[in-house]
Coordinates of C-alpha atoms in Angstrom, one line a residue:
M11 CA -5.0 133.4 -111.5
D12 CA -2.9 130.7 -109.8
T13 CA -4.2 130.0 -106.3
A14 CA -0.7 130.2 -104.8
V15 CA -0.3 133.7 -106.1
E16 CA -3.8 134.6 -104.8
R17 CA -2.7 133.4 -101.3
A18 CA 0.4 135.5 -101.5
I19 CA -1.6 138.6 -102.5
E20 CA -3.9 138.1 -99.6
C21 CA -0.9 137.9 -97.3
I22 CA 0.5 141.1 -98.7
R23 CA -2.8 142.9 -98.3
E24 CA -3.2 141.8 -94.7
R25 CA 0.4 142.3 -93.5
Y26 CA 1.6 145.2 -95.6
G27 CA 2.5 147.2 -92.4
E28 CA 4.9 144.5 -91.3
P29 CA 8.6 144.1 -92.5
L30 CA 7.6 141.3 -94.8
T31 CA 10.4 139.4 -96.6
L32 CA 10.2 137.5 -99.9
T33 CA 10.6 134.2 -98.0
E34 CA 7.6 135.0 -95.7
I35 CA 5.4 135.9 -98.7
A36 CA 6.5 132.7 -100.5
E37 CA 5.7 130.6 -97.4
S38 CA 2.2 132.0 -97.5
A39 CA 1.9 130.6 -101.0
L40 CA 3.4 127.3 -99.9
L41 CA 6.1 127.6 -102.5
S42 CA 9.9 127.9 -102.6
R43 CA 11.2 131.4 -102.7
F44 CA 12.7 131.2 -106.2
Y45 CA 9.8 129.4 -107.9
F46 CA 7.3 131.7 -106.2
A47 CA 9.1 134.9 -107.4
R48 CA 9.1 133.7 -111.0
L49 CA 5.4 132.6 -110.8
F50 CA 4.3 135.8 -109.2
K51 CA 6.0 137.9 -111.9
E52 CA 4.4 135.7 -114.7
E53 CA 0.9 136.0 -113.2
T54 CA 0.9 139.7 -112.3
G55 CA 3.7 141.4 -114.4
L56 CA 5.2 142.6 -111.1
T57 CA 7.7 141.3 -108.6
P58 CA 6.3 140.5 -105.1
G59 CA 8.4 143.4 -103.7
R60 CA 6.9 145.9 -106.2
F61 CA 3.4 144.7 -105.5
L62 CA 4.0 145.1 -101.7
A63 CA 5.4 148.6 -102.2
A64 CA 2.3 149.5 -104.3
I65 CA 0.0 148.3 -101.5
R66 CA 1.9 150.3 -98.9
I67 CA 1.6 153.5 -101.0
Y68 CA -2.0 152.9 -101.6
H69 CA -2.8 152.6 -97.9
A70 CA -0.7 155.6 -97.2
K71 CA -2.9 157.6 -99.6
R72 CA -6.0 156.4 -97.8
L73 CA -4.6 157.4 -94.4
I74 CA -3.5 160.8 -95.8
E75 CA -7.0 161.4 -97.1
T76 CA -9.0 160.2 -94.1
T77 CA -7.0 160.7 -91.0
S78 CA -5.1 163.5 -89.2
M79 CA -2.0 161.3 -88.6
S80 CA 1.3 163.0 -89.4
I81 CA 3.2 161.9 -92.5
T82 CA 5.8 160.3 -90.2
E83 CA 3.2 158.3 -88.4
I84 CA 1.7 157.2 -91.7
S85 CA 5.1 156.1 -93.1
Y86 CA 5.7 153.8 -90.1
A87 CA 2.1 152.5 -90.2
V88 CA 2.5 151.3 -93.8
G89 CA 5.7 149.5 -93.2
Y90 CA 8.5 152.0 -93.8
N91 CA 11.2 152.6 -91.2
S92 CA 12.5 155.8 -92.8
L93 CA 10.5 159.0 -93.5
G94 CA 12.9 159.9 -96.3
S95 CA 12.5 156.6 -98.2
F96 CA 8.7 156.7 -97.7
T97 CA 8.6 160.3 -99.1
N98 CA 10.7 159.4 -102.1
S99 CA 8.6 156.3 -102.9
F100 CA 5.3 158.1 -102.4
T101 CA 6.4 161.0 -104.6
A102 CA 7.7 158.8 -107.4
S103 CA 4.5 156.7 -107.5
V104 CA 1.8 159.3 -106.9
G105 CA 3.4 162.2 -108.7
V106 CA 3.3 164.6 -105.7
S107 CA 4.8 164.6 -102.2
P108 CA 2.7 163.3 -99.2
S109 CA 2.2 166.8 -97.9
R110 CA 1.1 168.1 -101.3
Y111 CA -1.2 165.1 -101.7
R112 CA -2.9 166.0 -98.4
R113 CA -3.6 169.5 -99.7
L114 CA -4.9 168.1 -102.9
A115 CA -7.1 165.6 -101.1
R116 CA -8.6 168.5 -99.1
D117 CA -9.0 170.9 -102.0
G118 CA -9.5 168.5 -104.9
V119 CA -7.1 167.3 -107.6
G120 CA -7.6 169.7 -110.4
A121 CA -5.2 168.2 -113.0
L122 CA -2.9 165.3 -113.6
P123 CA 0.8 165.5 -113.0
G124 CA 2.5 166.0 -116.4
P125 CA 3.5 163.2 -118.7
E126 CA 7.0 161.6 -118.6
P127 CA 9.3 164.1 -120.3
G128 CA 11.0 163.3 -123.7
P129 CA 12.6 163.9 -126.0
W130 CA 11.3 160.8 -127.9
P131 CA 12.7 159.6 -131.2
G132 CA 9.2 158.9 -132.5
S133 CA 5.6 158.4 -131.5
G134 CA 2.4 156.7 -132.5
M135 CA -1.2 156.4 -131.5
V136 CA -3.5 153.8 -129.9
A137 CA -7.2 154.1 -130.8
G138 CA -10.4 152.0 -130.4
T139 CA -13.4 151.8 -128.2
I140 CA -14.0 151.7 -124.4
S141 CA -17.0 149.7 -123.2
L142 CA -18.6 149.2 -119.8
P143 CA -19.9 146.0 -118.2
E144 CA -23.7 145.6 -118.2
G145 CA -25.7 147.2 -115.4
H146 CA -23.8 150.5 -115.2
G147 CA -24.8 154.1 -116.1
N148 CA -22.6 156.7 -117.7
A149 CA -18.9 156.6 -116.8
R150 CA -15.9 158.9 -116.9
V151 CA -12.7 157.0 -117.7
F152 CA -9.0 157.8 -117.3
L153 CA -6.9 156.0 -119.9
G154 CA -3.1 156.1 -119.9
A155 CA 0.0 154.4 -121.2
F156 CA 2.4 153.3 -118.5
R157 CA 5.8 151.5 -118.2
T158 CA 4.5 149.0 -115.6
P159 CA 1.1 147.3 -114.9
I160 CA 0.5 149.9 -112.2
V161 CA -1.5 153.2 -112.6
Q162 CA 1.3 155.3 -111.2
H163 CA 3.3 158.4 -112.0
P164 CA 4.3 159.0 -114.7
S165 CA 2.2 158.1 -117.7
V166 CA 3.6 158.7 -121.1
A167 CA 0.2 159.7 -122.5
S168 CA -3.3 160.0 -121.1
I169 CA -6.8 161.0 -121.9
V170 CA -10.2 161.1 -120.1
V171 CA -13.2 159.7 -122.0
D172 CA -16.9 159.9 -121.2
V173 CA -18.6 156.6 -121.9
P174 CA -22.4 156.3 -122.1
S175 CA -24.4 153.5 -120.5
G176 CA -25.0 150.6 -122.8
R177 CA -22.7 151.3 -125.7
P178 CA -19.0 151.7 -126.4
S179 CA -17.3 155.1 -126.8
C180 CA -14.4 155.9 -129.1
Y181 CA -11.0 157.1 -128.0
S182 CA -7.6 158.0 -129.4
L183 CA -4.5 158.2 -127.3
K184 CA -2.0 160.2 -129.2
D185 CA 1.7 161.1 -128.9
I186 CA 2.7 157.7 -127.3
P187 CA 6.5 157.2 -127.6
E188 CA 7.8 154.3 -129.5
G189 CA 8.0 151.2 -127.3
S190 CA 5.9 148.7 -125.4
W191 CA 3.5 150.1 -122.9
H192 CA 0.8 149.0 -120.5
L193 CA -2.6 150.5 -121.5
L194 CA -4.5 150.9 -118.3
A195 CA -7.9 152.4 -117.5
V196 CA -9.6 153.6 -114.3
A197 CA -13.3 154.7 -114.3
V198 CA -16.2 155.8 -112.1
A199 CA -19.6 154.7 -113.4
D200 CA -23.0 155.8 -112.2
G201 CA -25.6 153.3 -111.2
I202 CA -28.8 152.9 -113.1
G203 CA -32.1 154.4 -111.9
P204 CA -33.1 157.4 -109.9
D205 CA -30.3 157.0 -107.3
R206 CA -27.5 156.7 -109.8
R207 CA -25.0 158.8 -107.8
A208 CA -25.4 156.8 -104.6
R209 CA -24.6 153.6 -106.5
R210 CA -21.4 154.6 -108.2
T211 CA -18.9 151.9 -109.0
S212 CA -15.2 152.0 -109.6
L213 CA -14.0 150.1 -112.6
V214 CA -10.7 149.2 -114.2
G215 CA -9.5 147.9 -117.5
G216 CA -6.8 147.7 -120.0
H217 CA -4.0 145.2 -120.9
G218 CA -2.7 144.6 -117.3
A219 CA 0.4 142.4 -117.5
M220 CA 0.3 142.5 -121.3
T221 CA 1.8 145.4 -123.4
V222 CA 0.9 147.3 -126.5
T223 CA 3.8 148.0 -128.9
V224 CA 3.8 151.4 -130.5
T225 CA 6.0 152.3 -133.5
D226 CA 6.7 155.7 -135.1
D227 CA 3.6 157.0 -137.0
S228 CA 1.7 153.9 -136.3
V229 CA -2.0 153.5 -135.2
M230 CA -2.7 150.5 -133.0
S231 CA -6.3 149.4 -132.6
V232 CA -7.1 148.3 -129.0
A233 CA -10.6 147.7 -127.5
V234 CA -10.7 148.5 -123.8
R235 CA -13.2 146.6 -121.7
L236 CA -13.9 147.8 -118.2
R237 CA -14.7 145.5 -115.2
P238 CA -15.0 145.7 -111.4
S239 CA -11.6 145.6 -109.7
R240 CA -10.3 142.3 -108.2
P241 CA -8.1 141.7 -105.1
A242 CA -5.2 140.7 -107.4
D243 CA -5.3 144.0 -109.3
P244 CA -2.5 146.4 -108.4
P245 CA -3.8 149.5 -106.6
I246 CA -4.3 152.9 -108.2
L247 CA -1.4 155.1 -107.1
L248 CA -1.5 158.1 -109.5
A249 CA -3.1 161.3 -108.1
L250 CA -6.1 161.4 -110.3
P251 CA -8.8 164.2 -110.5
E252 CA -12.3 163.2 -109.5
L253 CA -13.8 161.1 -112.3
D254 CA -17.3 162.5 -111.9
P255 CA -19.5 160.9 -114.6
P256 CA -21.6 163.3 -116.7
A257 CA -25.4 163.1 -116.5
T258 CA -25.6 163.0 -120.3
V259 CA -23.1 161.7 -123.0
M260 CA -23.8 162.6 -126.6
T261 CA -23.4 159.5 -128.8
H262 CA -23.3 159.0 -132.5
P263 CA -22.7 155.8 -134.6
G264 CA -19.2 155.1 -135.8
C265 CA -15.8 156.2 -134.5
A266 CA -13.5 159.0 -135.3
S267 CA -10.2 160.2 -134.0
V268 CA -10.3 162.7 -131.2
N269 CA -8.4 165.7 -132.4
P270 CA -7.0 168.0 -129.6
A271 CA -6.2 171.7 -130.3
P272 CA -2.9 171.8 -132.3
E273 CA 0.3 172.2 -130.3
P274 CA 3.3 174.3 -131.5
A275 CA 5.7 172.3 -133.5
G276 CA 8.0 170.0 -131.5
R277 CA 5.9 170.2 -128.4
R278 CA 3.8 167.4 -126.7
Q279 CA 0.6 168.1 -124.8
A280 CA 1.2 170.5 -122.0
A281 CA 1.8 169.0 -118.6
G282 CA -1.1 168.8 -116.2
H283 CA -4.0 169.2 -118.7
L284 CA -6.5 166.5 -119.5
R285 CA -8.2 166.1 -122.8
V286 CA -11.8 164.9 -122.4
A287 CA -12.9 162.9 -125.4
S288 CA -16.6 163.1 -126.5
A289 CA -18.3 159.9 -127.5
A290 CA -19.3 161.6 -130.7
P291 CA -17.1 161.6 -133.8
V292 CA -15.2 164.8 -134.6
P293 CA -17.1 166.7 -137.3
S294 CA -15.3 166.6 -140.7
G295 CA -16.4 170.1 -141.7
P296 CA -19.2 171.4 -144.0

């Protein structure tokens, strides 16, 4: 990544609570405002303002989870000067209101917010493998298709896949509407050894600023490789359930599509329910 963009991202992460302007962010990158805005979008897939907004909502989530500050206090702490605009931005990005998120953080997020509603003129599928970097144990991976390079509400399709240590796992993400989408993954991986739970690592993956184009009745093949997150990665905003890696993942050679239970004609997968894909191929019958 361009070092000027890296300087700007560092500025955003350090000063997100201030009323930052595009000019101030560009000055931190030692670039003119117009050239900087174009370069930042080319490098990250986001405008500087959208990246700043994502950082603010991310820190608001952390404050809601870990402090007793009021929602109003949090909104001002992360750079908003209006509780209403903060609440609207938070709800649009996370999928639930700030007060609802506080309850979920206390009680546990049981299910995802539902996918973006249709109707869609056509849909296709993306399938392939998900692999972990070396030195990690089993992982539970959330994979979704999004309009932007940010894991935020809403996804248009999503799935959770259990990936074993040391080998790829198959996935198939179905009912993706026609169009170009960002395929993004978030994972929690166990460590290796007797203290695997204490050494858990968060991982990310997918196409980032690139998109996958889906057409009606098509099947796109995409390999997803997970990696540790980097400072330049946009934060995770969607209210995700706990991605608790399983102790054991059954594996078999080869890949097969993951077939969910059939839905009634004309209906997409019900909102708020995750499909967990096994690493094993689906049996083809006797």
